[in-house]
Coordinates of N, CA and C in Angstrom, one line a residue:
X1 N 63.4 80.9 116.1 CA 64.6 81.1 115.3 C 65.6 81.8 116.2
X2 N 67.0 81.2 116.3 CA 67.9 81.9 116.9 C 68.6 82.9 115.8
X3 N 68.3 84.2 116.8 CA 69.6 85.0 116.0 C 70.7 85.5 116.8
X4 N 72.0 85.6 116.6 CA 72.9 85.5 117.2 C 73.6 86.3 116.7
X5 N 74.2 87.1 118.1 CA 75.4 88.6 116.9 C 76.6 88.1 116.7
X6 N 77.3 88.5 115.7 CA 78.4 88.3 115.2 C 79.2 89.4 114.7
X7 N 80.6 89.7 114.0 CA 80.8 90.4 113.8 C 81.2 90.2 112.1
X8 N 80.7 89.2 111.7 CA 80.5 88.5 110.3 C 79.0 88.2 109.6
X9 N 79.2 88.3 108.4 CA 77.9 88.5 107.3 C 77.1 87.2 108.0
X10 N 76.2 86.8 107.7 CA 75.4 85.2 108.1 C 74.8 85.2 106.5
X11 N 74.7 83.8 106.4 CA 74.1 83.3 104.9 C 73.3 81.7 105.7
X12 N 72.0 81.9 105.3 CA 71.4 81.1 105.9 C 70.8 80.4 104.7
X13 N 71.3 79.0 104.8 CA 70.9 78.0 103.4 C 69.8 77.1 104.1
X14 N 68.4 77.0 104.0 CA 67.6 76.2 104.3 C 67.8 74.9 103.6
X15 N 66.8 74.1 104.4 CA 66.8 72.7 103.4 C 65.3 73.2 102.7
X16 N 65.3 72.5 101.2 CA 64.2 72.4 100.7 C 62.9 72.6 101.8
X17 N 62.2 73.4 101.8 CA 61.2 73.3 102.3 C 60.0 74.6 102.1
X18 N 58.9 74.6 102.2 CA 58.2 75.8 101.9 C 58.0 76.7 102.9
X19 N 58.6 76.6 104.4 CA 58.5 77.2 105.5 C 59.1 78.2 105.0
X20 N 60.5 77.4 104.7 CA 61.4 78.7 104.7 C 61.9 79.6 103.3
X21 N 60.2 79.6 103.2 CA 60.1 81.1 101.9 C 58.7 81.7 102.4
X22 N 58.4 81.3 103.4 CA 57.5 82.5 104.0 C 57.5 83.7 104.1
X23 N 56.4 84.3 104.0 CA 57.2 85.9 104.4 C 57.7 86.3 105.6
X24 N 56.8 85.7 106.5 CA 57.4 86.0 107.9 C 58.8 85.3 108.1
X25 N 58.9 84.6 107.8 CA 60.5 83.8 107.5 C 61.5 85.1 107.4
X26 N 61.5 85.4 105.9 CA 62.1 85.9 105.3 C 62.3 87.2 105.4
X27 N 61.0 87.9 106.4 CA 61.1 89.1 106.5 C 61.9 88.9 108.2
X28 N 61.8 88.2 108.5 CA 62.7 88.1 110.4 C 64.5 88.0 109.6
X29 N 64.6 87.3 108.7 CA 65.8 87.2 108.1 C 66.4 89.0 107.8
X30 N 65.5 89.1 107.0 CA 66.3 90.3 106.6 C 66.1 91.4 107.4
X31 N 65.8 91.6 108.5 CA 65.3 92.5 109.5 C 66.6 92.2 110.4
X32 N 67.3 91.2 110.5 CA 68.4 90.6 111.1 C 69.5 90.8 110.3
X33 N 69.8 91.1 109.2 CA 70.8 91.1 107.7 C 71.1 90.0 107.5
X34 N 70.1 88.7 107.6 CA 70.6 87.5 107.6 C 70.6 87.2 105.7
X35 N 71.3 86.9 105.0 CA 71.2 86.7 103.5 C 70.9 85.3 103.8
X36 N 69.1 85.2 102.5 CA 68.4 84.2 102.7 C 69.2 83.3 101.2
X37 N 69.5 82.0 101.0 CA 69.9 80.9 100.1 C 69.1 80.0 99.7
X38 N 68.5 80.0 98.6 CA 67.8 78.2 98.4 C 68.4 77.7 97.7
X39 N 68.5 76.2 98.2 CA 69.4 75.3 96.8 C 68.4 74.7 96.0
X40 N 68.8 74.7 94.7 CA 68.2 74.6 93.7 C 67.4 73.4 94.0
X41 N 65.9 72.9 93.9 CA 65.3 71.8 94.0 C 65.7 70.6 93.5
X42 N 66.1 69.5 94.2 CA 66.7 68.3 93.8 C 68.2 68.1 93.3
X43 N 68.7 69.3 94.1 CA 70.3 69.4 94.1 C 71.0 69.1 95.7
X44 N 70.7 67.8 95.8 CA 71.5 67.3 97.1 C 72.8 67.8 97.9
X45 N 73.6 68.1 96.6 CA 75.2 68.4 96.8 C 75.0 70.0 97.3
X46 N 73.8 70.7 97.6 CA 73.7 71.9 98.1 C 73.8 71.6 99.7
X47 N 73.3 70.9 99.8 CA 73.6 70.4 101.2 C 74.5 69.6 101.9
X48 N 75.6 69.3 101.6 CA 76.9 68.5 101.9 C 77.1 68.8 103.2
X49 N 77.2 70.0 103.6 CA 78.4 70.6 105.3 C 76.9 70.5 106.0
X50 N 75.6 70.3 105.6 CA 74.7 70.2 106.6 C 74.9 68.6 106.8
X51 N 74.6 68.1 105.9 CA 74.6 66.5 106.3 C 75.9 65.8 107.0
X52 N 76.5 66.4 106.7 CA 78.6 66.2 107.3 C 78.4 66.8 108.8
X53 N 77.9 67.9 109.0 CA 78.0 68.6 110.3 C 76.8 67.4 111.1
X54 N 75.9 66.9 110.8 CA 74.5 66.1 111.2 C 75.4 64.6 111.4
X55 N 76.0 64.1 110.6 CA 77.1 62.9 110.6 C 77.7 63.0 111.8
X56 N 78.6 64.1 111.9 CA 79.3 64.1 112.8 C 79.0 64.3 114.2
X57 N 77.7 65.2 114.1 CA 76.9 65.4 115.9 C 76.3 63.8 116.3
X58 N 75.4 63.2 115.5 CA 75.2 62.0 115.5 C 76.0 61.1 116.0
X59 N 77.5 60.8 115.3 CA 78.6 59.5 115.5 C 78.9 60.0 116.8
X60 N 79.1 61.6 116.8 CA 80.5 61.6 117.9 C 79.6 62.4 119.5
X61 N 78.4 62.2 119.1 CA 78.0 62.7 120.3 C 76.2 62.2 120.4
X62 N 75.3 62.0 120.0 CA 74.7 61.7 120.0 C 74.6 59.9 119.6
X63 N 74.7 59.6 119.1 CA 74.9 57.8 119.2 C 76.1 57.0 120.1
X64 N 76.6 58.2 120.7 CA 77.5 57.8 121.8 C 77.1 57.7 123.1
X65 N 75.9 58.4 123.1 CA 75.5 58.4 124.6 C 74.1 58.2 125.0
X66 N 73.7 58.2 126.1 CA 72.2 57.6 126.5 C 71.9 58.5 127.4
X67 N 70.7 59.3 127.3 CA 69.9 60.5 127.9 C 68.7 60.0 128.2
X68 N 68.8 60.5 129.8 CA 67.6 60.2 130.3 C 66.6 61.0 130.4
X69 N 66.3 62.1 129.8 CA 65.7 63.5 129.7 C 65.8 63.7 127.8
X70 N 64.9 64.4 127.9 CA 65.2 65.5 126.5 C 66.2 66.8 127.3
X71 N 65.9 67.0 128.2 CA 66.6 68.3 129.1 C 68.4 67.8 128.8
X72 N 68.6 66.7 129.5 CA 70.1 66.3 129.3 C 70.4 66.0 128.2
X73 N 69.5 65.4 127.1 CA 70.3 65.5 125.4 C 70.6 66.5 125.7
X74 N 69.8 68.0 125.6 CA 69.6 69.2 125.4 C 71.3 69.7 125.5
X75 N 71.3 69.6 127.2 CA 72.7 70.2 127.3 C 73.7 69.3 127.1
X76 N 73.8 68.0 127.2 CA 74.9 67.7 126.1 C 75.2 68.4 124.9
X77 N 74.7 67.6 123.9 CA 74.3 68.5 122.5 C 74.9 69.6 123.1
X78 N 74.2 70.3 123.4 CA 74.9 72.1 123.8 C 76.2 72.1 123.8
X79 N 76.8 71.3 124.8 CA 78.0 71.3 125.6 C 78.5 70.6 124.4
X80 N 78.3 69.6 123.7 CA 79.2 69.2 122.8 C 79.4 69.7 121.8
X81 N 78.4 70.8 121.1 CA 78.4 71.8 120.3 C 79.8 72.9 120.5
X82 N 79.2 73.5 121.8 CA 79.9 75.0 122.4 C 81.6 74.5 122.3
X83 N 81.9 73.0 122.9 CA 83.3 72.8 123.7 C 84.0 71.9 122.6
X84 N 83.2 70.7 122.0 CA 84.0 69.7 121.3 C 83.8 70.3 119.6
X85 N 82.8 70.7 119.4 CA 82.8 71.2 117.9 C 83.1 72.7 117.7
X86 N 82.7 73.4 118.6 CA 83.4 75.0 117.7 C 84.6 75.0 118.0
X87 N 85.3 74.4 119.8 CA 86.7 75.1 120.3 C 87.8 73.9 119.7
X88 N 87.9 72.6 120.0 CA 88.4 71.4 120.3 C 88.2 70.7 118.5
X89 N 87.5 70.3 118.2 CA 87.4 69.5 116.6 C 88.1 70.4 115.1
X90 N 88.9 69.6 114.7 CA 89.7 70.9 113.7 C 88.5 70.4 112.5
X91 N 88.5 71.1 111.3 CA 87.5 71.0 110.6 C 88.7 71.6 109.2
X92 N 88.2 70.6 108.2 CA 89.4 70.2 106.9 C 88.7 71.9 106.4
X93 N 87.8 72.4 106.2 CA 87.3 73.3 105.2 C 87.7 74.8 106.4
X94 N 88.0 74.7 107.4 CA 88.6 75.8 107.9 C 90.2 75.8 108.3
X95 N 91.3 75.0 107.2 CA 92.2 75.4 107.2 C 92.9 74.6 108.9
X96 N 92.3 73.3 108.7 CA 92.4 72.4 109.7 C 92.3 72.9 111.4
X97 N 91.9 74.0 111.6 CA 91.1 74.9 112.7 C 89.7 74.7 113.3
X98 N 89.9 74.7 114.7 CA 88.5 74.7 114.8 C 87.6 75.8 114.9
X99 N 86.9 76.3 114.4 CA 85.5 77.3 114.1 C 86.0 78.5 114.8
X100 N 86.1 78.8 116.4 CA 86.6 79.2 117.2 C 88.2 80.1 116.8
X101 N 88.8 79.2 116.3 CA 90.0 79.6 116.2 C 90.1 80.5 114.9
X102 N 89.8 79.9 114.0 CA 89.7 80.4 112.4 C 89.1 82.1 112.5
X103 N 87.4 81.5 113.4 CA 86.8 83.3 112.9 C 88.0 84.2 114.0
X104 N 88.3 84.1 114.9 CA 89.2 84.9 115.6 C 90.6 85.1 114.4
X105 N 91.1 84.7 114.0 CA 92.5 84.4 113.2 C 92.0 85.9 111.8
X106 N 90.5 85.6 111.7 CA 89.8 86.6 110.9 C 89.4 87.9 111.1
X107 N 89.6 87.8 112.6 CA 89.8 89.2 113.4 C 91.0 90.0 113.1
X108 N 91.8 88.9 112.8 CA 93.3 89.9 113.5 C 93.6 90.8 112.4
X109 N 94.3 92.4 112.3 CA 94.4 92.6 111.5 C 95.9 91.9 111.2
X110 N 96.0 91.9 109.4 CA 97.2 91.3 108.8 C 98.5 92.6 108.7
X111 N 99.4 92.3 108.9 CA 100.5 93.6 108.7 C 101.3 93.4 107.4
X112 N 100.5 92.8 106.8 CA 101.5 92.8 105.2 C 101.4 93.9 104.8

């Protein structure tokens, strides 16, 4: 499991699955302050921005290219993650921003 600092809450929504109601799971979560989510069993629409974000790595970067390693998916993927999805791709649900831009914009303080 990656955990990664931020200077924002984390809410981690699993897919259905029984892994992730383990204790050991759930106890690495909250040892992190990670707030654990399950979507209700057989409610698909809980998982929309996972399947949308999986859509979009697939079309725009993974079925676009041919890797001759697991190593080179690897850093693609990466690289297309880090450069074209969080800095470069605007995203409709963050106020047509990319990831990058938005949580920084969240930093700033406001002078109203």
């Amino acid at each position: 499991m990656l955990i990664a600092t931020s200077n924002f809450r984390v809410l981690r929504r699993p897919f259905e699955s029984a892994q992730y109601a383990s204790a050991d799971y759930t106890k690495r979560l909250h040892d992190h302050a990670v707030r654990l989510s399950m979507s209700a069993p057989g409610n698909p629409y809980d998982n929309a921005k996972a399947e949308s974000f999986f859509k979009t790595l697939k079309k725009e970067e993974v079925n676009a290219n041919t890797y001759s390693s697991i190593d080179e998916a690897r850093r693609n993927i990466g690289a297309f993650l880090e450069t074209t999805y969080n800095r470069q791709r605007l995203h409709s649900a963050l106020a047509y921003k990319p990831p990058t831009e938005f949580e920084a914009d969240l930093s700033i303080p406001r002078s109203d």
